[in-house]
Coordinates of C-alpha atoms and ligand atoms in Angstrom, one line a residue:
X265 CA -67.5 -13.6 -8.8
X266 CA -70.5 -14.8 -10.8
X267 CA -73.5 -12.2 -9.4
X268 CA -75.8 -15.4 -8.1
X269 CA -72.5 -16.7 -6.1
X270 CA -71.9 -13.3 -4.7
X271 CA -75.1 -12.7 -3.5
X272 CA -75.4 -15.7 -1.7
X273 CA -72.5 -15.4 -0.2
X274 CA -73.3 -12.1 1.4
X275 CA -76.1 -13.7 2.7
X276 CA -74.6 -16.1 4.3
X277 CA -72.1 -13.5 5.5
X278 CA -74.8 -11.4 7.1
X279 CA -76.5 -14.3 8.9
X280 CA -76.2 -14.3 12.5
X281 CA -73.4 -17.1 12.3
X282 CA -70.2 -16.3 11.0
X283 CA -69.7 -18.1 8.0
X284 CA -66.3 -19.0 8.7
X285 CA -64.6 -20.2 12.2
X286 CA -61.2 -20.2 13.5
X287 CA -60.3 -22.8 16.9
X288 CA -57.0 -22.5 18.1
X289 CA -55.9 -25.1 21.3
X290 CA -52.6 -24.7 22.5
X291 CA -52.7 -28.0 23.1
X292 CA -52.3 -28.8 19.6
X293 CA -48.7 -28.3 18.7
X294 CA -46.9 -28.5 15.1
X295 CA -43.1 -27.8 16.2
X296 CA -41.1 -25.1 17.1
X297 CA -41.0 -21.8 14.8
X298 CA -37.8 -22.0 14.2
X299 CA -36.2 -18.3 14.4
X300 CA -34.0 -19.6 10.9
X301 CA -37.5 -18.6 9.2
X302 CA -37.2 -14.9 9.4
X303 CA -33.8 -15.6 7.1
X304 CA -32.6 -13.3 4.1
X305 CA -30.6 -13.4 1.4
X306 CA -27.9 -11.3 0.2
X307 CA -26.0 -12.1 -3.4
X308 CA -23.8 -10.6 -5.4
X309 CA -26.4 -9.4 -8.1
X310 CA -26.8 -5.8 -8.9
X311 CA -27.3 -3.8 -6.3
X312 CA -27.6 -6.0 -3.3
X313 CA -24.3 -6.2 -2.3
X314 CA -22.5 -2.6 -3.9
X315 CA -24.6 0.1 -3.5
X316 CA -27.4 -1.7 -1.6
X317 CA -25.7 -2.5 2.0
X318 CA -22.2 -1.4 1.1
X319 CA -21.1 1.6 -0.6
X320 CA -17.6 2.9 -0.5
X321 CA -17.3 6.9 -0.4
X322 CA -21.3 7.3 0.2
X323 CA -21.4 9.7 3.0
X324 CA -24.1 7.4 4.4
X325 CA -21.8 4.9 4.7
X326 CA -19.7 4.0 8.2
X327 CA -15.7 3.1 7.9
X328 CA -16.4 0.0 6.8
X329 CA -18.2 1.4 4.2
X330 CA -21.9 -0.1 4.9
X331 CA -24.6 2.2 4.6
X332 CA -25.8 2.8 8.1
X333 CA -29.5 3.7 6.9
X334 CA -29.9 0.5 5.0
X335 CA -28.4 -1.1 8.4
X336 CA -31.0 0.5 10.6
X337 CA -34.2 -0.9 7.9
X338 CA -32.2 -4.5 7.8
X339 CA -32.4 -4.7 11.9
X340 CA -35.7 -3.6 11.6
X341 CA -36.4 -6.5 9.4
X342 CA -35.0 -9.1 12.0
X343 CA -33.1 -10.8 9.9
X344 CA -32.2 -14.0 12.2
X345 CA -29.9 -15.7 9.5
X346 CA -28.3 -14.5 6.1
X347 CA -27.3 -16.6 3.2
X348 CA -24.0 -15.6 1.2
X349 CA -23.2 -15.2 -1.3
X350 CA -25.7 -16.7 -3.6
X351 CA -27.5 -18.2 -5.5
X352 CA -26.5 -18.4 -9.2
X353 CA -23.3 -16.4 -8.3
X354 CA -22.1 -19.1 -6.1
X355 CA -21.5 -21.3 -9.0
X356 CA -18.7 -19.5 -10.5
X357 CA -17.6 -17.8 -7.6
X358 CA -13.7 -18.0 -6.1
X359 CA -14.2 -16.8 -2.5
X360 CA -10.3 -16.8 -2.1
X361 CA -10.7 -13.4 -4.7
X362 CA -12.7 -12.1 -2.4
X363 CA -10.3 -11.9 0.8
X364 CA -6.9 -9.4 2.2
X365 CA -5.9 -6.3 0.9
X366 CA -8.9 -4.8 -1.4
X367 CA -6.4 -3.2 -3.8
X368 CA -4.9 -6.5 -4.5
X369 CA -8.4 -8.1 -5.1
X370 CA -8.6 -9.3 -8.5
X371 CA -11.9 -7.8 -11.1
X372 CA -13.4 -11.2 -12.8
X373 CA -16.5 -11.2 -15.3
X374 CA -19.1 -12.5 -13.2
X375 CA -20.5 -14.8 -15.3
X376 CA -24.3 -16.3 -14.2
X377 CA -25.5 -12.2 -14.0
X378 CA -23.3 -10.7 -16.8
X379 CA -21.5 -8.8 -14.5
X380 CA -18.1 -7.7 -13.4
X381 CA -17.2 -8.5 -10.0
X382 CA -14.5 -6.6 -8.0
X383 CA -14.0 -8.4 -4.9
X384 CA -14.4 -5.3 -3.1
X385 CA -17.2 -7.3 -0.8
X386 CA -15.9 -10.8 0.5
X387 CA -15.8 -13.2 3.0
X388 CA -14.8 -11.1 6.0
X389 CA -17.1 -8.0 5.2
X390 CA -20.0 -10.5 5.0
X391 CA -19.2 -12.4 8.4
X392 CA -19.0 -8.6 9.9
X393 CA -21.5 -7.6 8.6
X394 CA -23.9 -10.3 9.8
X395 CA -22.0 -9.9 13.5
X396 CA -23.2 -6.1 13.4
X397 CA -26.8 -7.0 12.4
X398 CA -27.2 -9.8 14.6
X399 CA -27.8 -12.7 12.5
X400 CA -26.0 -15.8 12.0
X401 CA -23.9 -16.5 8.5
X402 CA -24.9 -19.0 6.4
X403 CA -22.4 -20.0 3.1
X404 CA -23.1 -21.8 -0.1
X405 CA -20.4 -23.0 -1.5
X406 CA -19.6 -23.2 -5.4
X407 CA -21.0 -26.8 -6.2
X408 CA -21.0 -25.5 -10.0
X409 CA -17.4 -24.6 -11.4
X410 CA -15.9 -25.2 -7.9
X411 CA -13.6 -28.2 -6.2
X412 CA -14.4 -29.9 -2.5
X413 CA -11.0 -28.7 -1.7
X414 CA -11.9 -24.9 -2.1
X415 CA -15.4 -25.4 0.1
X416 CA -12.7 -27.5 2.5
X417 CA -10.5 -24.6 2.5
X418 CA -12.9 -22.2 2.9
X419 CA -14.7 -23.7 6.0
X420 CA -10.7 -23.6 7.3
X421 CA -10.4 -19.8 6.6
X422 CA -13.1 -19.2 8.7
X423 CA -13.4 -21.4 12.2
X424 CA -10.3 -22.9 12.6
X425 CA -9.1 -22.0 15.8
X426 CA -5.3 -23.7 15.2
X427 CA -2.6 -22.1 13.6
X428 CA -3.2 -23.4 9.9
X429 CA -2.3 -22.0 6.7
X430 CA -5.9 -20.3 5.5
X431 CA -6.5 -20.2 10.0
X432 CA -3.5 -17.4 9.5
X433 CA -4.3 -15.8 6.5
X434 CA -7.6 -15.0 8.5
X435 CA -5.6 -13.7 10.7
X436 CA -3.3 -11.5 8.6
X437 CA -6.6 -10.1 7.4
X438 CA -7.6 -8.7 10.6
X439 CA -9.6 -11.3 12.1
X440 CA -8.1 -13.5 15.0
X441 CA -11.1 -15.4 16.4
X442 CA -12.9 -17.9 14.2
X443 CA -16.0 -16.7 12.9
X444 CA -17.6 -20.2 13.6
X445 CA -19.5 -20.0 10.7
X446 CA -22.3 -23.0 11.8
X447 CA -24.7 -23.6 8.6
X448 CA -22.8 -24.2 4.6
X449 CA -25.1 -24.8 1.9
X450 CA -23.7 -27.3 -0.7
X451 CA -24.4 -25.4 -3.6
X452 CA -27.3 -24.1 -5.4
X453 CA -29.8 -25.0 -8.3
X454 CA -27.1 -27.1 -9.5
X455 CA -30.2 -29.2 -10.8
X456 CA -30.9 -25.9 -13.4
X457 CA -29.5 -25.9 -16.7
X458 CA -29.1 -22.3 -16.4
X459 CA -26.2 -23.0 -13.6
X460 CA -22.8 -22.9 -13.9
X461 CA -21.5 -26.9 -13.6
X462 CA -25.0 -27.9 -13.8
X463 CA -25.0 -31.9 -13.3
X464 CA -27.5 -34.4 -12.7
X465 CA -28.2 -35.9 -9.1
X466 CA -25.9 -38.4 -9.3
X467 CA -22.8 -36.5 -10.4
X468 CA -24.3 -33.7 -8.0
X469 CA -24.5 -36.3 -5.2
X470 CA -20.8 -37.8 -5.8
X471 CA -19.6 -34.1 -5.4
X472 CA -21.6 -33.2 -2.3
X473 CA -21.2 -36.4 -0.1
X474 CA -17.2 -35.7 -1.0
X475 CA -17.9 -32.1 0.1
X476 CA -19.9 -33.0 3.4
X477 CA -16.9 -35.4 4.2
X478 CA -13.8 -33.0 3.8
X479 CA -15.6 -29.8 5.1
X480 CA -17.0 -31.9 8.3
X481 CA -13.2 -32.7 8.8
X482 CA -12.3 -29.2 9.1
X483 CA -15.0 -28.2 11.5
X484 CA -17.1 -31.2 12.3
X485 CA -20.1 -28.9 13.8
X486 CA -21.0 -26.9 11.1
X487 CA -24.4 -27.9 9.6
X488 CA -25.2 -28.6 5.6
X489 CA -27.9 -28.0 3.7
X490 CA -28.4 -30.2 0.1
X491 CA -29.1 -28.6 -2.7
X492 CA -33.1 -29.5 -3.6
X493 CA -34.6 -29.3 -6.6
X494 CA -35.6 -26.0 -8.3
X495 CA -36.7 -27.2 -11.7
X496 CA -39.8 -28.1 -11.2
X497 CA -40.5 -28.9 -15.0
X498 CA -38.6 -31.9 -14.6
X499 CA -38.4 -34.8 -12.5
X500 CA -38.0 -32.4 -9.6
X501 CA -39.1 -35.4 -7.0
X502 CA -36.5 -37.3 -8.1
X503 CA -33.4 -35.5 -7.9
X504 CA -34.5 -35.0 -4.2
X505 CA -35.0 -38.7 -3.7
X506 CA -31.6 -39.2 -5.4
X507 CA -29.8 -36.8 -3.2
X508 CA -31.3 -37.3 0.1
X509 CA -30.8 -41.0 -0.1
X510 CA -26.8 -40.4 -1.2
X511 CA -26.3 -37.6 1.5
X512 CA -28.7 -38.5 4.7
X513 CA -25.8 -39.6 6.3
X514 CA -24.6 -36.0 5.8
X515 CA -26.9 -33.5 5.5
X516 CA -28.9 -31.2 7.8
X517 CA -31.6 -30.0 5.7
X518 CA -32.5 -29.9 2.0
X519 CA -33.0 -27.0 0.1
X520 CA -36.5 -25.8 -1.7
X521 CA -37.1 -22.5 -3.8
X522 CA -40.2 -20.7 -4.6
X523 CA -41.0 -17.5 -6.4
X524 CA -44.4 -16.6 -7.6
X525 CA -45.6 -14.0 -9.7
X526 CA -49.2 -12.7 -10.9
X527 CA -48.9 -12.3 -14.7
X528 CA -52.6 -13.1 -14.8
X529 CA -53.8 -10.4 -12.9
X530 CA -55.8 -12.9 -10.3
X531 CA -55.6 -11.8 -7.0
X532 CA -57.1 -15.2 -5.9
X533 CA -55.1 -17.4 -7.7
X534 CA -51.7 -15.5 -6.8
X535 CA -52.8 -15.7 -3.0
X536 CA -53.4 -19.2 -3.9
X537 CA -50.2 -20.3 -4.5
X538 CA -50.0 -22.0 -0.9
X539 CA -51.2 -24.8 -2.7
X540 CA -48.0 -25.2 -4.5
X541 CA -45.9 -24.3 -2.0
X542 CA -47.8 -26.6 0.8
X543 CA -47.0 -29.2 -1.9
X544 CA -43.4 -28.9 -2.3
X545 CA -43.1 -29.1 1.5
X546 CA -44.8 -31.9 2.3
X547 CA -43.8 -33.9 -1.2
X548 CA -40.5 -33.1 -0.1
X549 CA -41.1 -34.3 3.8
X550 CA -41.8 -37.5 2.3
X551 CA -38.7 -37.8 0.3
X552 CA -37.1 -37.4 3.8
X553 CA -39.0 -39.8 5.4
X554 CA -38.8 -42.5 3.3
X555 CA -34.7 -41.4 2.5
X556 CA -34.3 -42.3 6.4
X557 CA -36.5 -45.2 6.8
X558 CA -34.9 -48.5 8.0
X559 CA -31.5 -46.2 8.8
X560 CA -30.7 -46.6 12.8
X561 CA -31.1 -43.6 14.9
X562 CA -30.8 -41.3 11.7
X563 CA -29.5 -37.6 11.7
X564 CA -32.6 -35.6 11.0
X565 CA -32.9 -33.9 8.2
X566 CA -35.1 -30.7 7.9
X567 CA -36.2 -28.0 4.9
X568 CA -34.3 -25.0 4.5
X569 CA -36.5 -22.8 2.1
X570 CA -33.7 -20.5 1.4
X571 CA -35.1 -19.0 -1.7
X572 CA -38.6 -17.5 -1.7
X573 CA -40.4 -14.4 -3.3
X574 CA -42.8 -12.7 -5.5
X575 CA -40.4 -12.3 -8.8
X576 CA -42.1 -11.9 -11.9
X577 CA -41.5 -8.3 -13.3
X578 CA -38.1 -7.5 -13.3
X579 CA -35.5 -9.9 -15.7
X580 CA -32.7 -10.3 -15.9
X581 CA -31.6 -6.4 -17.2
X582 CA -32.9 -4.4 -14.9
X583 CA -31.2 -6.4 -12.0
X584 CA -33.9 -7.9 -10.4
X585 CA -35.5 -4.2 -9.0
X586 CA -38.8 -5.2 -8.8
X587 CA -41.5 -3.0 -7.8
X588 CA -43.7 -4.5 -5.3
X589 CA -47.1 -3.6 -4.2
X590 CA -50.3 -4.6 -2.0
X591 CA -50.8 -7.6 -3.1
X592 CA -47.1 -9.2 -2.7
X593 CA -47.1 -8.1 0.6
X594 CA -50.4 -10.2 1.3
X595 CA -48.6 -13.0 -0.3
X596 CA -45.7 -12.3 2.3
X597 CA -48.2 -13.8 5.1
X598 CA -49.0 -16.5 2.5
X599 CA -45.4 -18.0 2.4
X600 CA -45.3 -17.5 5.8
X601 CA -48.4 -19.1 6.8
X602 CA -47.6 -22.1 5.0
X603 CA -44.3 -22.1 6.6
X604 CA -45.4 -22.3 10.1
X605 CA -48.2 -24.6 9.3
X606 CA -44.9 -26.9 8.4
X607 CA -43.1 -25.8 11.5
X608 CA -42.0 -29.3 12.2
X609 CA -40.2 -29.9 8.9
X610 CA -39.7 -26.3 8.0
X611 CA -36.9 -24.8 10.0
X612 CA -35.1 -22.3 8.0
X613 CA -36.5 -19.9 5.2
X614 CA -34.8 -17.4 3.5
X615 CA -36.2 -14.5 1.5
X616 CA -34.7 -13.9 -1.8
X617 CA -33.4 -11.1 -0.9
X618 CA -32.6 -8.6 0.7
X619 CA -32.2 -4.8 -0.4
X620 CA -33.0 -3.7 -4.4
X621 CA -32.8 -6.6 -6.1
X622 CA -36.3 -8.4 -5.5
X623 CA -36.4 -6.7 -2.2
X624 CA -38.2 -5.2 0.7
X625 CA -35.7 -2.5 0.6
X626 CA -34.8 -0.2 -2.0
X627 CA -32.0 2.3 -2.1
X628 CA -30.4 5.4 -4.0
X629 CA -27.5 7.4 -3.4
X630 CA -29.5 9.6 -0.7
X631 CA -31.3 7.2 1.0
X632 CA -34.3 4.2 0.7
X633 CA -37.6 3.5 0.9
X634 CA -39.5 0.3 2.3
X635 CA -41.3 -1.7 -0.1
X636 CA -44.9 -2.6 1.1
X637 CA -43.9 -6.1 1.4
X638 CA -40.7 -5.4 4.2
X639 CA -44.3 -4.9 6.7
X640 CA -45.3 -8.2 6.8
X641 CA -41.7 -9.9 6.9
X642 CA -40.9 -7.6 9.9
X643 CA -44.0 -8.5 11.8
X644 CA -44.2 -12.2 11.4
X645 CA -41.0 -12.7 12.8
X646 CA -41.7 -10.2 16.0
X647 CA -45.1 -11.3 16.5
X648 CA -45.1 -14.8 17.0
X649 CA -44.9 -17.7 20.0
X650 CA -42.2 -19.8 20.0
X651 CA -44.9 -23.0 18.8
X652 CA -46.8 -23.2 15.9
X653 CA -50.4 -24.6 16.7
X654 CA -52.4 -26.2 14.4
X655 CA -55.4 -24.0 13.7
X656 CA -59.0 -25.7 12.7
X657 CA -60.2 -23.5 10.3
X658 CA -63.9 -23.5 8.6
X659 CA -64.0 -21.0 5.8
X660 CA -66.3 -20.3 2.8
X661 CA -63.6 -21.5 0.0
X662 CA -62.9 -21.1 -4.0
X663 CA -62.0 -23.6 -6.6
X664 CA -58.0 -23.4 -8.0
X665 CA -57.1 -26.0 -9.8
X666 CA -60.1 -28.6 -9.1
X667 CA -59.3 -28.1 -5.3
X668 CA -61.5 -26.3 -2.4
X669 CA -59.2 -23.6 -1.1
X670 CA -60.4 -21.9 2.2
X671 CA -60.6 -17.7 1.6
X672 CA -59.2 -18.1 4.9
X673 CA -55.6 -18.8 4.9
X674 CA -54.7 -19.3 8.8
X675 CA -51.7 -20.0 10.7
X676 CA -51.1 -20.0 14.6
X677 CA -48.5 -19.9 17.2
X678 CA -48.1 -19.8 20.8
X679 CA -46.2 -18.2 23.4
X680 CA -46.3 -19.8 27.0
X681 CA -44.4 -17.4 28.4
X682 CA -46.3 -14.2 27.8
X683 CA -49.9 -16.7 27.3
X684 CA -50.2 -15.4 24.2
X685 CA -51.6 -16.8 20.5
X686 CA -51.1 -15.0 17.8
X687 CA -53.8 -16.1 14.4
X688 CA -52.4 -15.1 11.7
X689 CA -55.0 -14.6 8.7
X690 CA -55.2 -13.8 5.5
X691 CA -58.5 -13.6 3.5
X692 CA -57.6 -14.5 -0.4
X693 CA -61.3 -12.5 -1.2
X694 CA -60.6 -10.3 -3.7
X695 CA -64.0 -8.5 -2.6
X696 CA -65.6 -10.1 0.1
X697 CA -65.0 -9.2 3.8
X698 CA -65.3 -12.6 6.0
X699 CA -66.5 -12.8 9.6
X700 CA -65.2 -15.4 11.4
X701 CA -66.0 -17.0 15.1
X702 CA -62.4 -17.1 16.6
X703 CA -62.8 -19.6 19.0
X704 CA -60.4 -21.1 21.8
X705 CA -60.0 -24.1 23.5
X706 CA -57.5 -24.2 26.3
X707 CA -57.6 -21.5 28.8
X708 CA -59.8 -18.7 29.5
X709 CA -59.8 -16.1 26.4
X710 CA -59.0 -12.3 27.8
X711 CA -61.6 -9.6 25.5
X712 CA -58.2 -7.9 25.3
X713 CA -57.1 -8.3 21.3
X714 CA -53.9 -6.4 19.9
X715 CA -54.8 -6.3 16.0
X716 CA -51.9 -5.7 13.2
X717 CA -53.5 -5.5 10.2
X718 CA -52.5 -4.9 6.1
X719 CA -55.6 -3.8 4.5
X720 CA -55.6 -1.2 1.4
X721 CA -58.4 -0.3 -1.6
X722 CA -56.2 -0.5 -4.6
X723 CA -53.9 -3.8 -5.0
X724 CA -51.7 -2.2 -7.0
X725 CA -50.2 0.2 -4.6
X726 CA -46.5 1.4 -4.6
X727 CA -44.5 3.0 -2.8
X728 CA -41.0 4.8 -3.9
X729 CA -38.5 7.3 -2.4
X730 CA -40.3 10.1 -0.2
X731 CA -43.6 8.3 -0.9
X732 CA -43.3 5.1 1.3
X733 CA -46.3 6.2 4.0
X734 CA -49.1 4.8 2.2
X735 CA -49.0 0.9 2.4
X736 CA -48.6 0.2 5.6
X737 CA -49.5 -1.6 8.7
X738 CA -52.7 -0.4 11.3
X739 CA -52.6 -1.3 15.0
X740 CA -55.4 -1.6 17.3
X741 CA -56.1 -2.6 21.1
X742 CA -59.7 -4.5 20.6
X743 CA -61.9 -5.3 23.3
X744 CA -63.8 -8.4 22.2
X745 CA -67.0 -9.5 23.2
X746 CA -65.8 -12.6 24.6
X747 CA -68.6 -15.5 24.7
X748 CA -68.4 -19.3 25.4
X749 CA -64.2 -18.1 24.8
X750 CA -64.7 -16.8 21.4
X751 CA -65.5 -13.3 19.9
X752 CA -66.2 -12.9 16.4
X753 CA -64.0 -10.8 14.4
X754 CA -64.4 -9.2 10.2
X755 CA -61.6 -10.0 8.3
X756 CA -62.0 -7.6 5.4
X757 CA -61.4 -8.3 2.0
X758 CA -57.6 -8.8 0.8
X759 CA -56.4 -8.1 4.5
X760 CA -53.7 -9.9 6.4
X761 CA -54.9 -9.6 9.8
X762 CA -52.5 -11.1 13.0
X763 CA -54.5 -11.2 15.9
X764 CA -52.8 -11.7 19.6
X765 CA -54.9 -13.0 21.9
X766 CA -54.2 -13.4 25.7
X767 CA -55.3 -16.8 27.2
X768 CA -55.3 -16.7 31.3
Ligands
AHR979 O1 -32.5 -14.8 -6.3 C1 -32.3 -14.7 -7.6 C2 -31.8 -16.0 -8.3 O2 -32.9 -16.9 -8.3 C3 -30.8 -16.8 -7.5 O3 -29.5 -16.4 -7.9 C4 -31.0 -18.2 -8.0 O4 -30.6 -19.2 -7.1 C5 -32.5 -18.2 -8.3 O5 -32.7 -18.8 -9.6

């Protein structure tokens, strides 16, 4: 910051008014936050799948072969809905390889990641494991090299409850009950030229509406999410209106993906990439609205953000392990801010993904560590009301991109149950510490705050195996000095801060 700007600014910092305020009213509802945002992601890429939550012959490993430590860290997470099995892998993928006897499972060369695949992990491992970690499936089928009769087949082989052909080979593979698998993706990035069976929107529309139809036959409650755009070079807000007007009779949600990255070094205008994402959401809410205007009591349609990250590091060779530190875990509470500030459009988001490739977990033959973004994840999705409230926020701000952006980066829910708001906050300041007036309007505010807080001096911070202490969350029970039903609180520089106060 230029020396004359700084100054001032802690000036006005130091004044007796905070410079910045925070007014929360429960009154003031968004929508729902939907549990479907504290979603992963699990491909077949590296070492998500083989070596990263499954690993045959690892004595960490239970008799179905997933490791049972990298279990325990993936509860821990909260993982409320899992997406399978990718991403780029999707697009060439043959889940009928991936099912019965393992030995019999065919080897193919795994084409989108250069790979080899075994089969080893399929269809019924995945729906187990999400059973044993508590969080719903969620397919994509292969909209690239694939046909609507595989996706049709596949929805079959896993909820039919009638004694059908794929309903029995289920069956013969152990599993008797349907898995009632409720939420299929139909297909990913197939708007990328770097996907298998890319197409353009029309050709990828044609193929999805056919899809929708045939898989809605088999199991006419499952729920479909359109592939959005991701190539946001080109006429990204086209293919969306394209596809949303051809599938709005079918579809549940469209999908968006985001990954950012900090090659600059700008702490500021990394953390400020809310802009970009606050854009795609409410560009894309648009595109919905106006694909269902004039359309009689339509089906609604929501966004499933079923890709999001930090990715900029690791390529393509070194499988997607990338190292992350301090700063991606502010941006963690970034993504999510922006995500419940959207709670009425936004009502599933998945992080890409889940253990050692772009991860918050990282593993080796002995055991893993927690990256310093798996704190923020966690925390969001346990400390949060059921309603996201829409925060008035004051904040001294910074210029990105010709726009005003607040340091203060703010979301808010509400719990009625427990009388609870939770501000979320995270101050973009690369140096300066901001003191805000928190200020409530509905109900009396109790001086008793529980504080979570990230907050560490270098931004650069790692962790790795038997060095993962360092980055990581502070607690505190606050006694505010409640006035006029606000206290005043210090959000220091580069922090994320979630704040639970207790309204009577
Ligand atoms: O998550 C890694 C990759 O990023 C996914 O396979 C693809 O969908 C996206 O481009």
């Amino acid at each position: 910051m230029h020396r004359f700007l700084a100054v001032v600014f802690v000036l006005s910092c130091s004044a007796q008014t905070p410079p910045a305020r925070i007014k929360v009213d429960v009154d003031r509802t968004i929508g729902e936050v939907d549990p479907k945002l504290f979603g992963n992601f699990a491909e077949h890429l590296g070492r998500m799948i083989y070596g990263g939550i499954y690993e045959e012959g690892s004595p960490l490993s239970d008799k179905d072969a997933f490791r049972t430590d990298v279990m325990d860290a993936v509860k821990k997470l909260g993982v409320s809905i899992l997406r399978y099995p990718g991403g780029n892998f999707s697009s060439g993928y043959d889940w009928k390889d991936g099912i019965g006897p393992k030995a019999q499972r065919p080897t193919r060369p795994e084409l989108a990641w250069h790979d080899l695949e075994s089969n080893r992990f399929g269809t019924d491992e995945f729906l187990k494991y999400c059973e044993r970690i508590g969080a719903e499936p969620y397919i994509c089928i292969n909209a690239g090299l694939g046909t609507v009769d595989d996706a049709r087949q596949w929805v079959e082989y896993t909820n039919e409850s009638r004694h059908t052909y794929w309903a029995d080979q289920r069956r013969k593979n152990g599993r008797e009950e349907p898995y009632k698998v409720t939420y299929w993706g139909l297909g990913n990035e197939i708007d990328g030229p770097w996907q298998l069976g890319h197409k353009n929107a029309e050709d990828y529309s044609k193929f999805a509406v056919q899809a929708a139809h045939a898989m809605r036959l088999s199991d006419p409650s499952i729920k479909l999410v359109a592939c959005g755009s991701s190539n946001y070079g080109a006429d990204w807000i086209g293919w969306n209106r394209t596809v949303l007007t051809a599938l709005r009779n079918q579809v549940d949600f469209i999908a968006l993906h985001t990954y950012i990255g900090n090659r600059e070094n700008d702490l500021e205008r990394f953390l400020g990439s809310s802009q970009r994402i606050d854009h795609y959401i409410e560009t894309t809410a648009g595109a919905i609205k106006a694909a269902l205007t004039g359309i009689n009591n339509p089906r609604p349609i929501y966004i499933a953000y079923d890709e999001w990250n930090v990715w900029y590091r690791a390529q393509n060779d070194q499988h997607l392990e990338e190292v992350y530190n301090f700063e991606d875990a502010l941006a963690m509470g970034m993504f999510f801010n922006s995500f419940f500030r959207h709670a009425d459009v936004v009502k599933m988001a998945n992080l890409a993904q889940l253990v050692n490739v772009i991860a918050p977990i990282m593993t080796n033959k002995q055991g893993l560590f927690l990256q310093p973004i798996y704190f923020p994840i966690a925390e969001y999705g346990k400390q949060r009301g059921n309603v996201a409230l829409r925060a008035w926020v004051s904040s001294p701000t910074y210029t990105l991109n010709r726009e005003q952006l607040p340091y203060l980066d703010v979301s808010s829910s509400y719990s009625a149950k427990d009388r609870a708001v939770y501000v979320n906050v995270l101050n973009r300041s690369k140096s300066q510490d901001i003191s805000a007036r928190v200020e409530n309007q509905q109900g009396a505010l109790s001086s008793n705050v529980d504080v979570w807080q990230m907050n560490y001096p270098d931004l650069k911070a790692t962790h790795t195996f038997g060095d993962d202490k360092k980055v990581v969350p502070s607690t505190r029970a606050l006694q505010a000095a409640v006035d006029k039903n606000a206290f005043a609180y210090t959000f220091p520089a580069h922090s994320l801060t979630i704040l639970k106060l207790h309204v009577e």
